Coordinates of C-alpha atoms and ligand atoms in Angstrom, one line a residue:
X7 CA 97.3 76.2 88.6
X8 CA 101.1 75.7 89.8
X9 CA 104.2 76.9 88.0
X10 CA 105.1 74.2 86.8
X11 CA 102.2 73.6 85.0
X12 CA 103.1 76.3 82.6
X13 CA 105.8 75.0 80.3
X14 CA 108.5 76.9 82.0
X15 CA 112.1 75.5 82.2
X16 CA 113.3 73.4 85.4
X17 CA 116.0 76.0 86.0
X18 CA 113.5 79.0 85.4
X19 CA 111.0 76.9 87.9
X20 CA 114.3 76.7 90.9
X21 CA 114.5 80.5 90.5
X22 CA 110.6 81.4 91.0
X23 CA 110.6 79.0 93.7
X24 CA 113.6 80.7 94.9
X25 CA 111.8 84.3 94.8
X26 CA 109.0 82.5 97.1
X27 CA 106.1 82.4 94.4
X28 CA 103.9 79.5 95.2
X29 CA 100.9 80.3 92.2
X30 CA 101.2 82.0 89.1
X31 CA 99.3 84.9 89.2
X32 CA 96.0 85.3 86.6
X33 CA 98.3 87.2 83.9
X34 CA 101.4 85.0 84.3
X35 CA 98.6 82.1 84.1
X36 CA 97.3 83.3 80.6
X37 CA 100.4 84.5 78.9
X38 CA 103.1 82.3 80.2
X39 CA 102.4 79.7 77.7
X40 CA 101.5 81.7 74.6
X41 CA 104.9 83.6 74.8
X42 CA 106.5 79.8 75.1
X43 CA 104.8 78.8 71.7
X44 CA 106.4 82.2 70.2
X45 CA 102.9 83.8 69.8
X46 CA 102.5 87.3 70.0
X47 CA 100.9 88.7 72.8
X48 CA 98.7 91.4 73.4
X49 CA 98.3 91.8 77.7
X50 CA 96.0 94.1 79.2
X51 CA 97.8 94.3 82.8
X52 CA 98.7 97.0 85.2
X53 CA 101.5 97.0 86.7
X54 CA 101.4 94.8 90.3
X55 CA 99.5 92.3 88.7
X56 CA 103.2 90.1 87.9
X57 CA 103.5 91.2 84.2
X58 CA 106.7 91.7 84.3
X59 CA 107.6 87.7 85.1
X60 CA 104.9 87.2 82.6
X61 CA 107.3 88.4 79.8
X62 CA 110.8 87.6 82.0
X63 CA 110.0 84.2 82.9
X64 CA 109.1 82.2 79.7
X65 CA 111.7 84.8 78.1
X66 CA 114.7 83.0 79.9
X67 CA 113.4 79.8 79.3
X68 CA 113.6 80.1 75.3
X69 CA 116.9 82.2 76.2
X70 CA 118.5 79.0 77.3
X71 CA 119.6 78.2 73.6
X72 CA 121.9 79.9 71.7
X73 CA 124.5 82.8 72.4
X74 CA 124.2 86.6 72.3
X75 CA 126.7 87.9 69.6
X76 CA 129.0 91.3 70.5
X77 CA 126.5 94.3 70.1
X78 CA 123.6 92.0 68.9
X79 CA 121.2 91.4 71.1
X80 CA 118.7 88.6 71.5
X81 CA 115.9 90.1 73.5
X82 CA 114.6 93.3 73.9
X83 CA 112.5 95.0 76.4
X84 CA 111.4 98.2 75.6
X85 CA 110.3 100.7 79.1
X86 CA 108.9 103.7 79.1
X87 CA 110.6 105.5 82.3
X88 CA 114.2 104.9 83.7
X89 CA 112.6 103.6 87.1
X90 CA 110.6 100.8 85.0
X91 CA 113.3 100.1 83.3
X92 CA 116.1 99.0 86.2
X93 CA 113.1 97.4 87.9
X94 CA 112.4 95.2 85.0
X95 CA 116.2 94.6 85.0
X96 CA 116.0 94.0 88.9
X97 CA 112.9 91.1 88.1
X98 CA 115.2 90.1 86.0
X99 CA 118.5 88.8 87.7
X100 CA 116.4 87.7 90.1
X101 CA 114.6 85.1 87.9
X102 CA 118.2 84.3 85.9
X103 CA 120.1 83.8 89.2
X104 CA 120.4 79.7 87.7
X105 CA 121.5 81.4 84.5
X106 CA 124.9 82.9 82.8
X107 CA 122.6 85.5 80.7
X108 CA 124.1 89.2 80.2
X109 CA 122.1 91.7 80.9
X110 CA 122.3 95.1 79.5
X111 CA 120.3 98.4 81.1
X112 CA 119.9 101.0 78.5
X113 CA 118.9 104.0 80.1
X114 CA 119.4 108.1 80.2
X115 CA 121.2 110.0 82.8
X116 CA 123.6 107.4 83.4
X117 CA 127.2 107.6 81.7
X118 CA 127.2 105.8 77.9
X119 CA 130.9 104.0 78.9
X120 CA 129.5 101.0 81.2
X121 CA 126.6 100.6 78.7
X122 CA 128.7 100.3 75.6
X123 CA 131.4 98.0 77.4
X124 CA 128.0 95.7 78.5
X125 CA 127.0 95.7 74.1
X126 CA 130.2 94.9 73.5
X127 CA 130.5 91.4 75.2
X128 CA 127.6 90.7 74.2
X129 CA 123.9 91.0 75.8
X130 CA 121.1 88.4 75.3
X131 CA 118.8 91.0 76.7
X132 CA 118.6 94.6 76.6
X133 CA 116.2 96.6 78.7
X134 CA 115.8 100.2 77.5
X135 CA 114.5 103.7 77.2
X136 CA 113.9 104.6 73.6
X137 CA 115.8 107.4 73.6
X138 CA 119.3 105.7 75.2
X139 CA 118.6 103.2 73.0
X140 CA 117.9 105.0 69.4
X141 CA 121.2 107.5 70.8
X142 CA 123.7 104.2 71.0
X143 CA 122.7 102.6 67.6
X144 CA 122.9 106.0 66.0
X145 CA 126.4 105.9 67.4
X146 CA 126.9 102.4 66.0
X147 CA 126.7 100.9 68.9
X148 CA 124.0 98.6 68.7
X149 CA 122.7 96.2 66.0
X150 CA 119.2 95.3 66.0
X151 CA 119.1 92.5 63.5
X152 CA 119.4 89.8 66.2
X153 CA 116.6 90.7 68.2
X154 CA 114.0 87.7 68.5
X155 CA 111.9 89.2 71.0
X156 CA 110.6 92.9 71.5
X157 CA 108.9 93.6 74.4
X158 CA 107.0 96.7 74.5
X159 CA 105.3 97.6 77.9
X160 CA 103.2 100.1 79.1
X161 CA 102.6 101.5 75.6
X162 CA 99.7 103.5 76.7
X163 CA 102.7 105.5 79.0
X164 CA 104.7 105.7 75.7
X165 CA 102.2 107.0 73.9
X166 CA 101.6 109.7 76.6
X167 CA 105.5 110.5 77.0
X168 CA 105.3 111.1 73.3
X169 CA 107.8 108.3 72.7
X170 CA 105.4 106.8 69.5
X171 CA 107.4 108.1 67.0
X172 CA 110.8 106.3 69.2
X173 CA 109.2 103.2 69.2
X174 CA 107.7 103.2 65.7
X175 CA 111.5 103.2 64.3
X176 CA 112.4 100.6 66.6
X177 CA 110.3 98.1 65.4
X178 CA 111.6 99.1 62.1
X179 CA 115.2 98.0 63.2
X180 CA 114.1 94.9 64.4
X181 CA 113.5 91.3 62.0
X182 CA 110.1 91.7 60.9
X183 CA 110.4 87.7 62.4
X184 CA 110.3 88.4 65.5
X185 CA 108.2 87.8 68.5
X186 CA 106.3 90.6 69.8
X187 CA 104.8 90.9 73.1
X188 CA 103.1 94.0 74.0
X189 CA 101.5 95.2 77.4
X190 CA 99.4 98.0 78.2
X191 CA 97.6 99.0 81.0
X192 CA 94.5 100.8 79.4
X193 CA 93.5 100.1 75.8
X194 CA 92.4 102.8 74.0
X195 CA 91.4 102.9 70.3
X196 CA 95.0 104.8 69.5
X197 CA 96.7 101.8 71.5
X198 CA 94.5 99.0 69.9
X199 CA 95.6 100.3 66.5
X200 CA 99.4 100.5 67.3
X201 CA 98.8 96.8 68.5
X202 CA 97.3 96.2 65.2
X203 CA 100.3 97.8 63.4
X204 CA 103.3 95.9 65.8
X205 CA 101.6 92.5 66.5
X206 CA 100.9 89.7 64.1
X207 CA 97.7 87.5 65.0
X208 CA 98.3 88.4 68.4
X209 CA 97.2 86.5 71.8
X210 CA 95.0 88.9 74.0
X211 CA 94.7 88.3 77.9
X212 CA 93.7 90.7 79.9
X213 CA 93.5 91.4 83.5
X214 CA 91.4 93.5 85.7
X215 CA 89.4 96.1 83.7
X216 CA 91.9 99.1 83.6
X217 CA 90.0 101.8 84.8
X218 CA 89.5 99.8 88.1
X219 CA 90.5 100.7 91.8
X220 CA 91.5 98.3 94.3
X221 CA 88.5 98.0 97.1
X222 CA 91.2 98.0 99.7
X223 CA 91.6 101.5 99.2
X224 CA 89.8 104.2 101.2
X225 CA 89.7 107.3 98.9
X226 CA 88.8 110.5 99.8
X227 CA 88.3 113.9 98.5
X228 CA 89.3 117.0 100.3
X229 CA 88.0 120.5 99.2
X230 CA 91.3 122.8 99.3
X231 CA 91.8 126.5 98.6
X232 CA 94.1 127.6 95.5
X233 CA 96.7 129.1 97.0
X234 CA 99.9 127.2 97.3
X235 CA 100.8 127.7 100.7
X236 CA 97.6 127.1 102.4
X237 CA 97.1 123.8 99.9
X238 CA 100.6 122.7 101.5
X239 CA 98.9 123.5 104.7
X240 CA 95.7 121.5 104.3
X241 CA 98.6 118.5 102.8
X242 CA 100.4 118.7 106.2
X243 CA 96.9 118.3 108.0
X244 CA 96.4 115.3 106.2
X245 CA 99.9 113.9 107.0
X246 CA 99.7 114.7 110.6
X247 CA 96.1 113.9 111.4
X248 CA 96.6 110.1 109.1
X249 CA 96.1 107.1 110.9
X250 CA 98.5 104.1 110.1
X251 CA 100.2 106.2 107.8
X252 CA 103.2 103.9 106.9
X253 CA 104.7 105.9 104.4
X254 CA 103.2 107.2 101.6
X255 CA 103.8 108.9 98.1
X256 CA 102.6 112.8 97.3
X257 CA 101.5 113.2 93.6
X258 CA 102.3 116.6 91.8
X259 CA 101.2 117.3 88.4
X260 CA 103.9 119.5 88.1
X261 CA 107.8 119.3 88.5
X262 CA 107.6 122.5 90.1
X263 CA 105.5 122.0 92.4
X264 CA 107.0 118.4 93.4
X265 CA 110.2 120.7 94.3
X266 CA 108.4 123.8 96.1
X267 CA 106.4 121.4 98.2
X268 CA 109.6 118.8 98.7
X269 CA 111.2 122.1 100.1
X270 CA 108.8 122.8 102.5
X271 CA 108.0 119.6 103.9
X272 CA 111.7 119.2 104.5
X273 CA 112.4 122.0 106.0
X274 CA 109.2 121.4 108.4
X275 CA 111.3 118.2 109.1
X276 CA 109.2 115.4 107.4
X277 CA 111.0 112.4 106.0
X278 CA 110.8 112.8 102.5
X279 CA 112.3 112.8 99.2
X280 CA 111.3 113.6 95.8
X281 CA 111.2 111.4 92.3
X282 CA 110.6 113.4 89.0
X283 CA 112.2 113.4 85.8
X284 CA 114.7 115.9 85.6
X285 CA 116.4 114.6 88.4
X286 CA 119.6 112.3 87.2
X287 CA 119.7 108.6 87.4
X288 CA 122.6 108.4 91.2
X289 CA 119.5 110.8 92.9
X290 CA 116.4 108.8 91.9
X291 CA 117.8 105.4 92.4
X292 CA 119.5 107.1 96.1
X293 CA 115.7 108.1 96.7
X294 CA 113.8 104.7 95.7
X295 CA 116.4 102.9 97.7
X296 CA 115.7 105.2 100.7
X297 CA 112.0 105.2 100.2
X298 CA 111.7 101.3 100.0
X299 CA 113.9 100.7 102.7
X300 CA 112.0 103.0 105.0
X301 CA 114.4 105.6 105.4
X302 CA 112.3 108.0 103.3
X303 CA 108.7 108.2 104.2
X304 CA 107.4 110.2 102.5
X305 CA 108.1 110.0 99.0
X306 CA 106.9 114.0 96.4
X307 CA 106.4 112.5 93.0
X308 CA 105.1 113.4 89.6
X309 CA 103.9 111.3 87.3
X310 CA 106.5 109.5 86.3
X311 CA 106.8 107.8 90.2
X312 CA 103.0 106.9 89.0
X313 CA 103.6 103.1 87.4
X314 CA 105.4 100.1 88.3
X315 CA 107.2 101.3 91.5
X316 CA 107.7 98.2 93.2
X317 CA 106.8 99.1 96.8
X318 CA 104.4 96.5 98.4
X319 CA 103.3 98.3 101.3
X320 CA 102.8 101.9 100.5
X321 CA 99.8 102.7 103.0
X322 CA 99.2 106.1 101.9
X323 CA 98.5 108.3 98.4
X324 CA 98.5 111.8 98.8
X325 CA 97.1 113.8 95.7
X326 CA 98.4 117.2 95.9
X327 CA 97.0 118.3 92.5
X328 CA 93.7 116.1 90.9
X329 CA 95.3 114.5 87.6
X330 CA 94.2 115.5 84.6
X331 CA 94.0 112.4 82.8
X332 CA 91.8 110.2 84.7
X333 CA 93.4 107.1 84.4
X334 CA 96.4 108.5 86.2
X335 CA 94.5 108.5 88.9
X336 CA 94.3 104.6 88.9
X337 CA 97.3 104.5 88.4
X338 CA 98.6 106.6 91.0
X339 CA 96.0 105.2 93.8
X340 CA 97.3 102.2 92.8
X341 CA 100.2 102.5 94.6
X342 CA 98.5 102.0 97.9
X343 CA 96.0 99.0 98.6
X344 CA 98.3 96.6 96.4
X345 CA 97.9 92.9 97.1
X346 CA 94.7 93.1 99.4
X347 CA 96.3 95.1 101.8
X348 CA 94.9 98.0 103.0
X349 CA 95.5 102.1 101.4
X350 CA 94.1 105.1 101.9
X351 CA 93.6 108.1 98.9
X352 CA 93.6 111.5 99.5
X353 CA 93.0 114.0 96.5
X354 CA 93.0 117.7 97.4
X355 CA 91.2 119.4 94.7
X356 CA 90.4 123.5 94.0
X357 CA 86.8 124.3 92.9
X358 CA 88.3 124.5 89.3
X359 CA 89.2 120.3 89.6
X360 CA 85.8 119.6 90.1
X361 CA 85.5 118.3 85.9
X362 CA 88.5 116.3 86.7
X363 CA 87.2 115.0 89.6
X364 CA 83.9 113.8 87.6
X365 CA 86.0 112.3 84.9
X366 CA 87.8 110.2 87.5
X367 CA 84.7 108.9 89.2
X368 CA 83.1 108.5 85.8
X369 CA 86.0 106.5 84.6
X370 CA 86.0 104.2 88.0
X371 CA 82.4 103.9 88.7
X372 CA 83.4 104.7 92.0
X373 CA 81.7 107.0 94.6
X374 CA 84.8 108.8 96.2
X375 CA 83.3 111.0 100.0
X376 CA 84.3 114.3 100.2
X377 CA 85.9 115.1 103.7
X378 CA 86.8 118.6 104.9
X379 CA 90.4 118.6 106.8
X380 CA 92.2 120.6 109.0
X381 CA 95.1 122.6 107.6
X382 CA 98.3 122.2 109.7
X383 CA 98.7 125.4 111.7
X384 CA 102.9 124.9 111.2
X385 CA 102.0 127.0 107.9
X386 CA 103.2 128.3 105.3
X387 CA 101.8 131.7 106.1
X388 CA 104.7 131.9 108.6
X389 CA 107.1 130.8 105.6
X390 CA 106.5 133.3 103.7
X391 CA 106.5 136.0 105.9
X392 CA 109.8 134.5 107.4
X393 CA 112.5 137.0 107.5
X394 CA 116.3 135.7 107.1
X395 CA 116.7 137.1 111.1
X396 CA 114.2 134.4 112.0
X397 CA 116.5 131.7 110.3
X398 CA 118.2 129.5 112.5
X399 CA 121.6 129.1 111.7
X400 CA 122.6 126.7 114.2
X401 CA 121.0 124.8 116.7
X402 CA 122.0 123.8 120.3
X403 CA 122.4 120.4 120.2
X404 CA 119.1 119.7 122.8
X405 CA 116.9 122.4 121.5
X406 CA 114.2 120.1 119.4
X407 CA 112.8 117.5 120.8
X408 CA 111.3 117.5 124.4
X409 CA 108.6 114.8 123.8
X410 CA 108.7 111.0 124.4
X411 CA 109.0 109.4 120.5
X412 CA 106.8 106.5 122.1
X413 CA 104.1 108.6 122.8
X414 CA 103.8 110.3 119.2
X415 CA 101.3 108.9 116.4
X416 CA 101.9 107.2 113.4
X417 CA 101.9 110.4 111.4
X418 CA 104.9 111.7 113.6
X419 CA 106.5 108.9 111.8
X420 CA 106.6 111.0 108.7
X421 CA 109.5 113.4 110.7
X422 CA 112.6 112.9 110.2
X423 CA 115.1 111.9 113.3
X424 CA 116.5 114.1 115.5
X425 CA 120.2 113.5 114.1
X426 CA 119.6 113.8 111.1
X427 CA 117.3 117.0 111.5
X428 CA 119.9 118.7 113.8
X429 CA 122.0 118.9 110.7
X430 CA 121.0 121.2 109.2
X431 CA 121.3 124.7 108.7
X432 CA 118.3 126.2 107.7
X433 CA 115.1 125.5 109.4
X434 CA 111.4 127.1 109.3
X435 CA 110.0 127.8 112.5
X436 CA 108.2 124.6 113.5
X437 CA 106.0 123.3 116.8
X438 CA 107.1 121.7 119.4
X439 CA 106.4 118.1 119.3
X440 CA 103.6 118.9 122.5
X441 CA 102.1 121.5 120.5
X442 CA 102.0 119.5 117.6
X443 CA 100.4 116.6 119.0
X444 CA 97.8 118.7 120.9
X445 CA 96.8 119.7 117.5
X446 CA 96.7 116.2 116.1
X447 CA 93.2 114.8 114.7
X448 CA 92.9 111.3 115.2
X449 CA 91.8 110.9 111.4
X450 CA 91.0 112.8 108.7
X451 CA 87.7 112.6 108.8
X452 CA 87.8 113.7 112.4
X453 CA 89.0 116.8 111.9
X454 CA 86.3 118.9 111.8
X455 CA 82.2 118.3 110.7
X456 CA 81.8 116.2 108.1
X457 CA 80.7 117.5 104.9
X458 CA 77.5 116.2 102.9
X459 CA 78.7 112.7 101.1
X460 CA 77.8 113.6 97.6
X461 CA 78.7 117.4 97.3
X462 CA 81.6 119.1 98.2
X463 CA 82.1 121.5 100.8
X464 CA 82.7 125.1 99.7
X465 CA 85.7 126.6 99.3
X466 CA 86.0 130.3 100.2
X467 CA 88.8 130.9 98.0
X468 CA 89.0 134.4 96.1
X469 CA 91.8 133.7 94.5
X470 CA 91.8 135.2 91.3
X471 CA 95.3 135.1 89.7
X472 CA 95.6 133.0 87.1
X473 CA 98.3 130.8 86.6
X474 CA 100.3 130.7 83.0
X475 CA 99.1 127.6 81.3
X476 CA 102.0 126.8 79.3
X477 CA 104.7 126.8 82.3
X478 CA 101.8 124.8 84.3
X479 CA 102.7 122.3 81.7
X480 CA 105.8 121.3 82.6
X481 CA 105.3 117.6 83.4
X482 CA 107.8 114.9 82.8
X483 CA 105.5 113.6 80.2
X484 CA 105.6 116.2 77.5
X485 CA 105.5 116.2 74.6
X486 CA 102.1 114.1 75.8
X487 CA 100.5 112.1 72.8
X488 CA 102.2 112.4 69.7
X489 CA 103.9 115.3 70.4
X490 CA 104.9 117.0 66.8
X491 CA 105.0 114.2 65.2
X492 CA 101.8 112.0 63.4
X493 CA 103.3 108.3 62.9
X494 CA 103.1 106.5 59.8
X495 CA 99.9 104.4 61.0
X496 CA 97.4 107.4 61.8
X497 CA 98.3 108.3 58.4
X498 CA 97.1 104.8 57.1
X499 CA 93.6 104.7 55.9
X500 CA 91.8 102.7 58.6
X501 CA 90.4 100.5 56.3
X502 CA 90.9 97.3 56.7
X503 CA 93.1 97.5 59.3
X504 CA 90.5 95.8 62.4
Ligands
LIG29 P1 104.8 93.6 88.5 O1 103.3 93.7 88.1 O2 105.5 92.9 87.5 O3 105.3 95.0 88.8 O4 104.9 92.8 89.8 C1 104.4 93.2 91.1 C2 105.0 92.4 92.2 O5 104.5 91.1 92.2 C3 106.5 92.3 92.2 O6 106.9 92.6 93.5 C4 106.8 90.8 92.0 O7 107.9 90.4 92.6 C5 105.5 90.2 92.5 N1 105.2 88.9 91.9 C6 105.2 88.6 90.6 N2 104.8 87.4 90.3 C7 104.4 86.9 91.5 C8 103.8 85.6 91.9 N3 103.5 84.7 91.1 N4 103.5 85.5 93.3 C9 103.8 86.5 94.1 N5 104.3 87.7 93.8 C10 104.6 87.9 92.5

């Protein structure tokens, strides 16, 4: 099938030729021209599978009539995570480019002036956070009883950021008239029945089952000890000893630890940043920007880095803690591998991950090898034992690097370069580049014997200190589920509603 096939306008058709799109892909195939005919839409699509121009596209086509009013708009396209939401506004001007529609980005951590000047003259669409959003029409800022379309997308995420009882009072707002289109990677009851409750004879396509992984990806599991440092050191093995690691991203389930192990891998002198939620809207977009144009290879993220970054090539994932929710692991894999190419998974898990583990390959169907690694020997052992004396507080300006940069591997890409590294002002102790590529493994599964295939190798860990629960918690996504609140519908009797 071609583009044009689809219904879409001549002007919308110049753009996506424009953005280099010969085919539609299977979801744009199956929903494009349901949304034209103003049906409502149920999708069953992950993210990297084109859904966003599955909503855009046929949305600025039926944009092309009419005219947004001051703080009325015509559209709009609700996200669960600040990062979705400017890349849906991204996918956005790029498919309007042969338009004049205004375009306003509703999100937090950003100041509330530009976004109410952007209301004011009048938006067709708005793309928002439901917080930002439900803050500015509280303030008056926002009247909802123009909006034709509502998008909601990735409403299994919103129901896990606990943003149900958000999105429940937007669609109150909104004309009960409207066209609805709702996407959602996975499709649990909870979702179906919030689908039930938003849509109105809905459309369903779906594509991919959502609990698949891409076969492009390698995945591997690697037995780790509990203790912090010597899980960083086992993480730094991994790094080091990867083969065609282009960049890759580093999974935390904890803010926390997305910091402590950010700190430590910088100070080691890896390029990396870090992504997670309490970080305000100038740093993350600085760090996206860095890590998609290659400045930042290595990228420490938590969850909310998990869906719809738009990064093509990421070769490597890197998960430091096993998620708990097993489709987070699809999701976060699925950063690597995308669009047939090649990506490699590595999920360090304790002994006590082992029932996550089995709820991931139960989920997946797939058989993931355990493979025993090498911990880096630049550990973290000597960081904590390090002594301020031992701190370097400035460096001559030769002292780093001896080694020829031609000669290192592809992991040694990771490091940052020497200008930028003789910056700064702290520094662990770190090896030399001769010592550290004596001590490279080719590959991971290299690096010492290989395990048995089906059961993992044992950990000697003694580590008995248990860690408080409740400040374990602190993910970007909590409240997760519902959070305090039970919406309207779960108080509905369920009769009658499938
Ligand atoms: P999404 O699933 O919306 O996050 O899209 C994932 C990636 O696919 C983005 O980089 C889009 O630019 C790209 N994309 C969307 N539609 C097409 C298409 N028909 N052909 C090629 N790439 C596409």
């Amino acid at each position: 099938m071609t583009f044009t096939e689809l219904g879409l306008s001549p002007k919308v058709l110049a753009a996506v030729d424009a953005a280099g799109y010969s085919s539609p892909t299977p979801i744009q195939e199956q929903a494009i021209p349901h949304v034209l005919q103003r049906r409502d839409v149920m999708g069953i699509a992950q993210t990297g599978t084109g859904k966003t121009a599955a909503f855009v596209l046929p949305m600025i086509s039926m944009s092309e009539k009419g005219r947004a009013r001051a703080r009325m708009p015509r559209t709009l396209i609700l996200e669960p995570t600040r990062e979705l939401a400017a890349q849906v506004e991204e996918n956005f001007i790029k498919y309007s480019i042969n338009h004049k529609l205004n375009v306003a980005l509703l999100i937090g951590g950003v100041s509330f002036e530009d976004q109410m000047r952007k209301l004011d003259r009048g938006a067709d669409v708005l793309i928002a956070t439901p917080g930002r959003l439900l803050d500015l029409f509280e303030r008056g800022r926002i009247l909802m009883n123009g909006v034709e379309i509502l998008v909601i997308d990735e409403a299994d995420r919103m129901l896990d950021m606990g943003f149900i009882p958000d999105i429940e009072r937007i669609v109150k707002m909104v004309p009960f008239t409207r066209q609805t289109l709702f996407f959602s990677a996975t499709m649990p009851p909870i979702i179906e029945k919030l689908a039930d409750q938003f849509l109105q004879n809905p459309v369903q396509v779906a594509v991919a089952a959502a609990a698949s992984t891409s076969e492009t990806i390698e995945q591997k599991l690697v037995r780790v000890p509990r203790k912090d440092f010597e899980k960083r050191a086992v993480l730094r093995g991994l790094i080091d000893g990867a083969d065609n690691l282009n960049n890759g991203i580093i999974f935390c389930n904890r803010k926390r630890d997305v910091a402590t192990l950010y700190n430590s891998l910088q100070k080691r002198d890896y390029s990396v940043g870090s992504l997670h939620g309490d970080m305000d809207q100038t740093s993350r977009t600085k760090t996206l920007t860095g890590f998609r144009d290659g400045d930042i290879k290595l990228l420490v993220a938590s969850d909310v880095a998990a869906r719809g970054l738009d990064i093509p090539d990421v070769s490597h994932v890197f998960n430091y803690d096993v998620p708990t929710h097993a489709e987070d692991y699809v999701h976060r894999i699925g950063r690597c591998g995308r669009a047939g190419r090649e990506g490699w998974a590595f999920t360090m898990a304790t002994n006590a991950d082992d029932k996550y583990v089995k709820a991931i390959t139960d989920l997946t169907g797939d058989h993931i090898e355990w493979t025993a690694a090498e911990s880096s020997s630049s550990g973290d052992a000597a960081e904590e034992r390090k002594k301020p004396s031992r701190r370097r507080t400035k460096k001559a300006p030769d002292a780093v690097e001896t080694s020829n940069e031609s000669n290192e591997t592809a992991a040694r890409n990771t490091r940052r370069p020497r200008a930028a590294r003789q910056t700064e002002e702290e520094s662990a102790p770190v090896m030399s580049a001769q010592e550290r590529a004596a001590k490279l493994p080719t590959s991971p599964s290299s690096t010492s014997s290989p395990s048995p295939k089906t059961s993992p190798p044992k950990s000697d860990d003694k580590n008995k200190s248990r860690r408080n629960k409740k400040s374990d918690n602190d993910d970007d996504s909590t409240p997760r589920g519902l959070g305090d609140h039970v919406p309207a519908f779960l108080l509905q009797s369920t009769r009658g509603l499938g």
